[in-house]
Amino acid sequence: MKLKNILKTTGALHILLGLLIIFLLIFSVETIVGKASTETLLLVRGTADVVAASNLGIGCLLIICSSIRDKASLRKVVSGELALMFCFLAVALFNTFNAGTIVDGGPPPPFWIVLIVNPLLCIYGLVNNKN
């Protein structure tokens, strides 16, 4: 798989994740927070919409960057995405392992798909020399 295709795929997964968060915020934020106060719901919505917008922006950025023709620059963008995903993965693992003590829980299953597939695609693209 070429680096351009990897960037398009990871960008599409970020956009999908952002749209999923927006869908949850619009239709079922109570399933995320449960029976919480109005202040807590507003805090969750205020934080989650920033995360959703960030994922939409990152996805668009990666798709736009896939048009770069220079192989070295493409490798740098893929490396940046890999670093970003490792940060996301570290937070997700921390929240999952500390569920019920420090935090309420880790991310839901659809988020794990992006957290696992994106770094694997990036590593594959960086290791593969045919790009």
Short mmCIF file of N, CA and C in Angstrom, two decimals:
data_model
loop_
_atom_site.label_atom_id
_atom_site.label_comp_id
_atom_site.label_asym_id
_atom_site.label_seq_id
_atom_site.Cartn_x
_atom_site.Cartn_y
_atom_site.Cartn_z
N MET A 1 0.85 -1.17 0.00
CA MET A 1 0.00 0.00 0.00
C MET A 1 0.90 1.24 0.00
N LYS A 2 0.60 2.18 -0.85
CA LYS A 2 1.39 3.39 -0.95
C LYS A 2 1.09 4.34 0.20
N LEU A 3 2.05 5.20 0.50
CA LEU A 3 1.88 6.17 1.59
C LEU A 3 0.68 7.08 1.35
N LYS A 4 0.44 7.44 0.10
CA LYS A 4 -0.71 8.29 -0.22
C LYS A 4 -2.02 7.60 0.17
N ASN A 5 -2.11 6.32 -0.12
CA ASN A 5 -3.32 5.57 0.23
C ASN A 5 -3.44 5.39 1.74
N ILE A 6 -2.31 5.22 2.40
CA ILE A 6 -2.33 5.11 3.86
C ILE A 6 -2.84 6.42 4.48
N LEU A 7 -2.37 7.55 3.96
CA LEU A 7 -2.84 8.84 4.49
C LEU A 7 -4.32 9.04 4.22
N LYS A 8 -4.79 8.63 3.05
CA LYS A 8 -6.22 8.76 2.75
C LYS A 8 -7.06 7.87 3.67
N THR A 9 -6.57 6.65 3.92
CA THR A 9 -7.31 5.72 4.78
C THR A 9 -7.33 6.20 6.23
N THR A 10 -6.17 6.61 6.73
CA THR A 10 -6.15 7.08 8.13
C THR A 10 -6.95 8.38 8.27
N GLY A 11 -6.90 9.22 7.25
CA GLY A 11 -7.71 10.44 7.27
C GLY A 11 -9.20 10.13 7.29
N ALA A 12 -9.60 9.16 6.47
CA ALA A 12 -11.01 8.76 6.45
C ALA A 12 -11.44 8.17 7.79
N LEU A 13 -10.55 7.42 8.44
CA LEU A 13 -10.89 6.87 9.77
C LEU A 13 -11.03 7.99 10.81
N HIS A 14 -10.19 9.01 10.73
CA HIS A 14 -10.34 10.15 11.64
C HIS A 14 -11.68 10.86 11.40
N ILE A 15 -12.03 11.05 10.14
CA ILE A 15 -13.32 11.69 9.82
C ILE A 15 -14.47 10.84 10.33
N LEU A 16 -14.39 9.53 10.12
CA LEU A 16 -15.42 8.63 10.62
C LEU A 16 -15.55 8.72 12.14
N LEU A 17 -14.42 8.78 12.82
CA LEU A 17 -14.43 8.90 14.28
C LEU A 17 -15.07 10.22 14.72
N GLY A 18 -14.72 11.31 14.04
CA GLY A 18 -15.32 12.61 14.36
C GLY A 18 -16.82 12.60 14.14
N LEU A 19 -17.27 12.00 13.05
CA LEU A 19 -18.71 11.93 12.78
C LEU A 19 -19.42 11.04 13.80
N LEU A 20 -18.76 9.98 14.24
CA LEU A 20 -19.33 9.11 15.27
C LEU A 20 -19.52 9.87 16.58
N ILE A 21 -18.54 10.66 16.94
CA ILE A 21 -18.66 11.46 18.16
C ILE A 21 -19.79 12.47 18.04
N ILE A 22 -19.89 13.12 16.90
CA ILE A 22 -20.98 14.08 16.69
C ILE A 22 -22.33 13.37 16.77
N PHE A 23 -22.43 12.20 16.16
CA PHE A 23 -23.66 11.41 16.23
C PHE A 23 -24.03 11.09 17.68
N LEU A 24 -23.03 10.67 18.47
CA LEU A 24 -23.28 10.38 19.88
C LEU A 24 -23.72 11.62 20.64
N LEU A 25 -23.11 12.75 20.33
CA LEU A 25 -23.48 13.99 21.02
C LEU A 25 -24.90 14.42 20.70
N ILE A 26 -25.31 14.22 19.46
CA ILE A 26 -26.64 14.66 19.05
C ILE A 26 -27.71 13.72 19.57
N PHE A 27 -27.48 12.42 19.45
CA PHE A 27 -28.56 11.48 19.70
C PHE A 27 -28.50 10.73 21.03
N SER A 28 -27.32 10.51 21.59
CA SER A 28 -27.30 9.65 22.78
C SER A 28 -26.19 10.00 23.76
N VAL A 29 -26.05 11.26 24.12
CA VAL A 29 -25.01 11.62 25.08
C VAL A 29 -25.31 11.03 26.46
N GLU A 30 -26.57 10.75 26.74
CA GLU A 30 -26.94 10.17 28.04
C GLU A 30 -26.36 8.77 28.20
N THR A 31 -26.14 8.05 27.09
CA THR A 31 -25.55 6.72 27.20
C THR A 31 -24.08 6.81 27.57
N ILE A 32 -23.45 7.93 27.25
CA ILE A 32 -22.05 8.11 27.62
C ILE A 32 -21.93 8.50 29.08
N VAL A 33 -22.73 9.44 29.49
CA VAL A 33 -22.61 10.02 30.83
C VAL A 33 -23.52 9.33 31.83
N GLY A 34 -24.63 8.77 31.37
CA GLY A 34 -25.59 8.17 32.29
C GLY A 34 -26.46 9.23 32.93
N LYS A 35 -26.89 8.98 34.12
CA LYS A 35 -27.73 9.95 34.83
C LYS A 35 -26.82 10.94 35.55
N ALA A 36 -26.53 12.01 34.86
CA ALA A 36 -25.63 13.02 35.41
C ALA A 36 -26.33 14.36 35.47
N SER A 37 -25.71 15.27 36.17
CA SER A 37 -26.28 16.60 36.30
C SER A 37 -26.17 17.35 34.97
N THR A 38 -26.90 18.42 34.87
CA THR A 38 -26.86 19.25 33.67
C THR A 38 -25.47 19.82 33.44
N GLU A 39 -24.78 20.18 34.50
CA GLU A 39 -23.43 20.72 34.37
C GLU A 39 -22.47 19.69 33.79
N THR A 40 -22.62 18.44 34.23
CA THR A 40 -21.76 17.38 33.72
C THR A 40 -22.03 17.12 32.24
N LEU A 41 -23.32 17.10 31.86
CA LEU A 41 -23.67 16.91 30.45
C LEU A 41 -23.08 18.02 29.59
N LEU A 42 -23.14 19.25 30.07
CA LEU A 42 -22.58 20.37 29.32
C LEU A 42 -21.07 20.25 29.21
N LEU A 43 -20.42 19.80 30.28
CA LEU A 43 -18.97 19.61 30.25
C LEU A 43 -18.58 18.53 29.24
N VAL A 44 -19.31 17.41 29.25
CA VAL A 44 -19.01 16.33 28.32
C VAL A 44 -19.23 16.78 26.89
N ARG A 45 -20.34 17.47 26.64
CA ARG A 45 -20.61 17.96 25.29
C ARG A 45 -19.56 18.98 24.85
N GLY A 46 -19.17 19.84 25.76
CA GLY A 46 -18.17 20.85 25.44
C GLY A 46 -16.81 20.27 25.11
N THR A 47 -16.46 19.19 25.77
CA THR A 47 -15.18 18.53 25.50
C THR A 47 -15.27 17.66 24.26
N ALA A 48 -16.35 16.90 24.15
CA ALA A 48 -16.49 15.96 23.04
C ALA A 48 -16.62 16.66 21.70
N ASP A 49 -17.25 17.83 21.65
CA ASP A 49 -17.36 18.50 20.35
C ASP A 49 -16.01 19.03 19.88
N VAL A 50 -15.13 19.38 20.81
CA VAL A 50 -13.78 19.79 20.44
C VAL A 50 -13.00 18.58 19.90
N VAL A 51 -13.15 17.44 20.53
CA VAL A 51 -12.48 16.22 20.07
C VAL A 51 -13.01 15.83 18.69
N ALA A 52 -14.32 15.92 18.50
CA ALA A 52 -14.90 15.59 17.20
C ALA A 52 -14.38 16.52 16.11
N ALA A 53 -14.38 17.82 16.40
CA ALA A 53 -13.89 18.78 15.41
C ALA A 53 -12.40 18.56 15.13
N SER A 54 -11.64 18.22 16.14
CA SER A 54 -10.21 17.94 15.93
C SER A 54 -10.01 16.73 15.03
N ASN A 55 -10.78 15.69 15.25
CA ASN A 55 -10.67 14.50 14.40
C ASN A 55 -11.09 14.80 12.96
N LEU A 56 -12.14 15.59 12.78
CA LEU A 56 -12.54 15.97 11.43
C LEU A 56 -11.43 16.76 10.75
N GLY A 57 -10.83 17.70 11.48
CA GLY A 57 -9.74 18.50 10.92
C GLY A 57 -8.51 17.68 10.61
N ILE A 58 -8.15 16.78 11.51
CA ILE A 58 -6.99 15.91 11.27
C ILE A 58 -7.24 15.04 10.05
N GLY A 59 -8.45 14.51 9.93
CA GLY A 59 -8.78 13.68 8.77
C GLY A 59 -8.66 14.45 7.47
N CYS A 60 -9.19 15.67 7.44
CA CYS A 60 -9.08 16.50 6.23
C CYS A 60 -7.62 16.83 5.95
N LEU A 61 -6.86 17.15 6.98
CA LEU A 61 -5.44 17.46 6.81
C LEU A 61 -4.68 16.28 6.21
N LEU A 62 -4.95 15.08 6.70
CA LEU A 62 -4.26 13.90 6.18
C LEU A 62 -4.64 13.62 4.73
N ILE A 63 -5.91 13.80 4.41
CA ILE A 63 -6.35 13.57 3.03
C ILE A 63 -5.72 14.60 2.10
N ILE A 64 -5.64 15.84 2.53
CA ILE A 64 -5.00 16.88 1.72
C ILE A 64 -3.50 16.59 1.58
N CYS A 65 -2.87 16.15 2.67
CA CYS A 65 -1.43 15.84 2.62
C CYS A 65 -1.13 14.64 1.73
N SER A 66 -2.12 13.83 1.45
CA SER A 66 -1.87 12.68 0.58
C SER A 66 -1.54 13.11 -0.86
N SER A 67 -1.76 14.37 -1.18
CA SER A 67 -1.43 14.85 -2.53
C SER A 67 0.03 15.32 -2.64
N ILE A 68 0.78 15.26 -1.55
CA ILE A 68 2.20 15.62 -1.59
C ILE A 68 2.93 14.61 -2.46
N ARG A 69 3.81 15.11 -3.31
CA ARG A 69 4.52 14.23 -4.25
C ARG A 69 5.87 13.75 -3.73
N ASP A 70 6.45 14.49 -2.82
CA ASP A 70 7.78 14.16 -2.30
C ASP A 70 7.67 13.02 -1.29
N LYS A 71 8.39 11.94 -1.54
CA LYS A 71 8.32 10.75 -0.69
C LYS A 71 8.81 11.04 0.73
N ALA A 72 9.87 11.84 0.87
CA ALA A 72 10.40 12.15 2.21
C ALA A 72 9.38 12.95 3.02
N SER A 73 8.68 13.86 2.38
CA SER A 73 7.65 14.64 3.08
C SER A 73 6.47 13.76 3.47
N LEU A 74 6.09 12.84 2.59
CA LEU A 74 5.01 11.91 2.92
C LEU A 74 5.38 11.06 4.13
N ARG A 75 6.63 10.61 4.17
CA ARG A 75 7.09 9.81 5.32
C ARG A 75 7.02 10.62 6.62
N LYS A 76 7.32 11.92 6.55
CA LYS A 76 7.25 12.77 7.74
C LYS A 76 5.80 12.92 8.20
N VAL A 77 4.88 13.07 7.27
CA VAL A 77 3.46 13.19 7.65
C VAL A 77 2.98 11.89 8.28
N VAL A 78 3.35 10.75 7.69
CA VAL A 78 2.95 9.45 8.25
C VAL A 78 3.58 9.27 9.64
N SER A 79 4.83 9.71 9.80
CA SER A 79 5.47 9.63 11.12
C SER A 79 4.74 10.50 12.15
N GLY A 80 4.30 11.67 11.73
CA GLY A 80 3.53 12.53 12.63
C GLY A 80 2.21 11.91 13.03
N GLU A 81 1.54 11.27 12.08
CA GLU A 81 0.29 10.56 12.39
C GLU A 81 0.55 9.41 13.35
N LEU A 82 1.66 8.72 13.16
CA LEU A 82 2.01 7.62 14.06
C LEU A 82 2.26 8.13 15.48
N ALA A 83 2.97 9.23 15.60
CA ALA A 83 3.21 9.82 16.93
C ALA A 83 1.89 10.25 17.58
N LEU A 84 1.02 10.86 16.80
CA LEU A 84 -0.29 11.27 17.32
C LEU A 84 -1.10 10.07 17.80
N MET A 85 -1.10 9.00 17.01
CA MET A 85 -1.87 7.83 17.38
C MET A 85 -1.30 7.13 18.61
N PHE A 86 0.03 7.16 18.78
CA PHE A 86 0.60 6.58 20.00
C PHE A 86 0.19 7.38 21.22
N CYS A 87 0.08 8.69 21.09
CA CYS A 87 -0.41 9.52 22.20
C CYS A 87 -1.86 9.17 22.52
N PHE A 88 -2.69 9.07 21.48
CA PHE A 88 -4.09 8.68 21.69
C PHE A 88 -4.19 7.30 22.33
N LEU A 89 -3.37 6.38 21.85
CA LEU A 89 -3.39 5.01 22.37
C LEU A 89 -2.95 4.96 23.83
N ALA A 90 -1.94 5.76 24.18
CA ALA A 90 -1.48 5.81 25.57
C ALA A 90 -2.58 6.30 26.50
N VAL A 91 -3.30 7.33 26.09
CA VAL A 91 -4.40 7.85 26.91
C VAL A 91 -5.52 6.83 27.01
N ALA A 92 -5.85 6.17 25.89
CA ALA A 92 -6.92 5.17 25.91
C ALA A 92 -6.57 4.00 26.81
N LEU A 93 -5.33 3.54 26.75
CA LEU A 93 -4.91 2.43 27.61
C LEU A 93 -4.91 2.85 29.08
N PHE A 94 -4.43 4.07 29.36
CA PHE A 94 -4.44 4.57 30.73
C PHE A 94 -5.86 4.61 31.27
N ASN A 95 -6.79 5.14 30.48
CA ASN A 95 -8.18 5.23 30.93
C ASN A 95 -8.81 3.85 31.10
N THR A 96 -8.46 2.92 30.23
CA THR A 96 -9.02 1.58 30.33
C THR A 96 -8.51 0.85 31.57
N PHE A 97 -7.21 0.94 31.83
CA PHE A 97 -6.64 0.24 32.98
C PHE A 97 -7.00 0.90 34.31
N ASN A 98 -7.35 2.16 34.30
CA ASN A 98 -7.72 2.86 35.53
C ASN A 98 -9.22 3.12 35.62
N ALA A 99 -10.00 2.36 34.87
CA ALA A 99 -11.45 2.53 34.89
C ALA A 99 -11.99 2.24 36.29
N GLY A 100 -12.80 3.13 36.77
CA GLY A 100 -13.41 2.96 38.07
C GLY A 100 -12.60 3.54 39.22
N THR A 101 -11.36 3.91 38.98
CA THR A 101 -10.55 4.51 40.05
C THR A 101 -10.27 5.98 39.76
N ILE A 102 -9.48 6.24 38.74
CA ILE A 102 -9.15 7.62 38.40
C ILE A 102 -10.15 8.18 37.40
N VAL A 103 -10.55 7.38 36.43
CA VAL A 103 -11.49 7.79 35.39
C VAL A 103 -12.68 6.84 35.39
N ASP A 104 -13.71 7.21 34.61
CA ASP A 104 -14.91 6.39 34.56
C ASP A 104 -14.73 5.16 33.67
N GLY A 105 -13.92 5.27 32.63
CA GLY A 105 -13.70 4.12 31.75
C GLY A 105 -12.94 4.53 30.50
N GLY A 106 -12.61 3.52 29.70
CA GLY A 106 -11.88 3.77 28.46
C GLY A 106 -12.82 4.07 27.31
N PRO A 107 -12.26 4.20 26.13
CA PRO A 107 -13.09 4.52 24.97
C PRO A 107 -13.95 3.34 24.54
N PRO A 108 -15.07 3.62 23.86
CA PRO A 108 -15.92 2.53 23.37
C PRO A 108 -15.25 1.79 22.21
N PRO A 109 -15.74 0.59 21.88
CA PRO A 109 -15.11 -0.25 20.85
C PRO A 109 -14.84 0.41 19.50
N PRO A 110 -15.74 1.24 18.94
CA PRO A 110 -15.41 1.84 17.65
C PRO A 110 -14.13 2.68 17.67
N PHE A 111 -13.82 3.28 18.80
CA PHE A 111 -12.62 4.09 18.90
C PHE A 111 -11.37 3.20 18.86
N TRP A 112 -11.49 2.00 19.42
CA TRP A 112 -10.34 1.09 19.42
C TRP A 112 -9.95 0.69 18.00
N ILE A 113 -10.94 0.63 17.10
CA ILE A 113 -10.63 0.29 15.72
C ILE A 113 -9.66 1.31 15.14
N VAL A 114 -9.96 2.60 15.32
CA VAL A 114 -9.09 3.66 14.82
C VAL A 114 -7.76 3.65 15.56
N LEU A 115 -7.79 3.42 16.86
CA LEU A 115 -6.58 3.44 17.67
C LEU A 115 -5.62 2.29 17.33
N ILE A 116 -6.13 1.24 16.75
CA ILE A 116 -5.28 0.10 16.39
C ILE A 116 -4.94 0.10 14.90
N VAL A 117 -5.93 0.35 14.05
CA VAL A 117 -5.71 0.27 12.61
C VAL A 117 -4.78 1.39 12.12
N ASN A 118 -4.99 2.62 12.56
CA ASN A 118 -4.16 3.73 12.08
C ASN A 118 -2.67 3.53 12.36
N PRO A 119 -2.26 3.20 13.60
CA PRO A 119 -0.82 2.99 13.80
C PRO A 119 -0.27 1.81 13.01
N LEU A 120 -1.06 0.74 12.87
CA LEU A 120 -0.58 -0.40 12.10
C LEU A 120 -0.36 -0.02 10.63
N LEU A 121 -1.29 0.76 10.07
CA LEU A 121 -1.12 1.21 8.69
C LEU A 121 0.11 2.11 8.55
N CYS A 122 0.31 2.99 9.52
CA CYS A 122 1.47 3.89 9.48
C CYS A 122 2.78 3.11 9.59
N ILE A 123 2.84 2.16 10.50
CA ILE A 123 4.05 1.35 10.64
C ILE A 123 4.31 0.56 9.36
N TYR A 124 3.26 -0.02 8.80
CA TYR A 124 3.41 -0.75 7.55
C TYR A 124 3.96 0.16 6.45
N GLY A 125 3.42 1.37 6.34
CA GLY A 125 3.87 2.29 5.31
C GLY A 125 5.30 2.75 5.50
N LEU A 126 5.70 2.92 6.74
CA LEU A 126 7.08 3.36 7.00
C LEU A 126 8.09 2.23 6.80
N VAL A 127 7.69 1.00 7.09
CA VAL A 127 8.59 -0.14 6.96
C VAL A 127 8.68 -0.61 5.51
N ASN A 128 7.56 -0.51 4.80
CA ASN A 128 7.51 -0.97 3.43
C ASN A 128 8.36 -0.06 2.54
N ASN A 129 9.30 -0.62 1.80
CA ASN A 129 10.20 0.17 0.97
C ASN A 129 9.71 0.38 -0.44
N LYS A 130 8.56 -0.15 -0.81
CA LYS A 130 8.05 -0.03 -2.17
C LYS A 130 7.31 1.27 -2.40
N ASN A 131 7.16 2.09 -1.36
CA ASN A 131 6.36 3.30 -1.47
C ASN A 131 7.10 4.31 -2.31
#
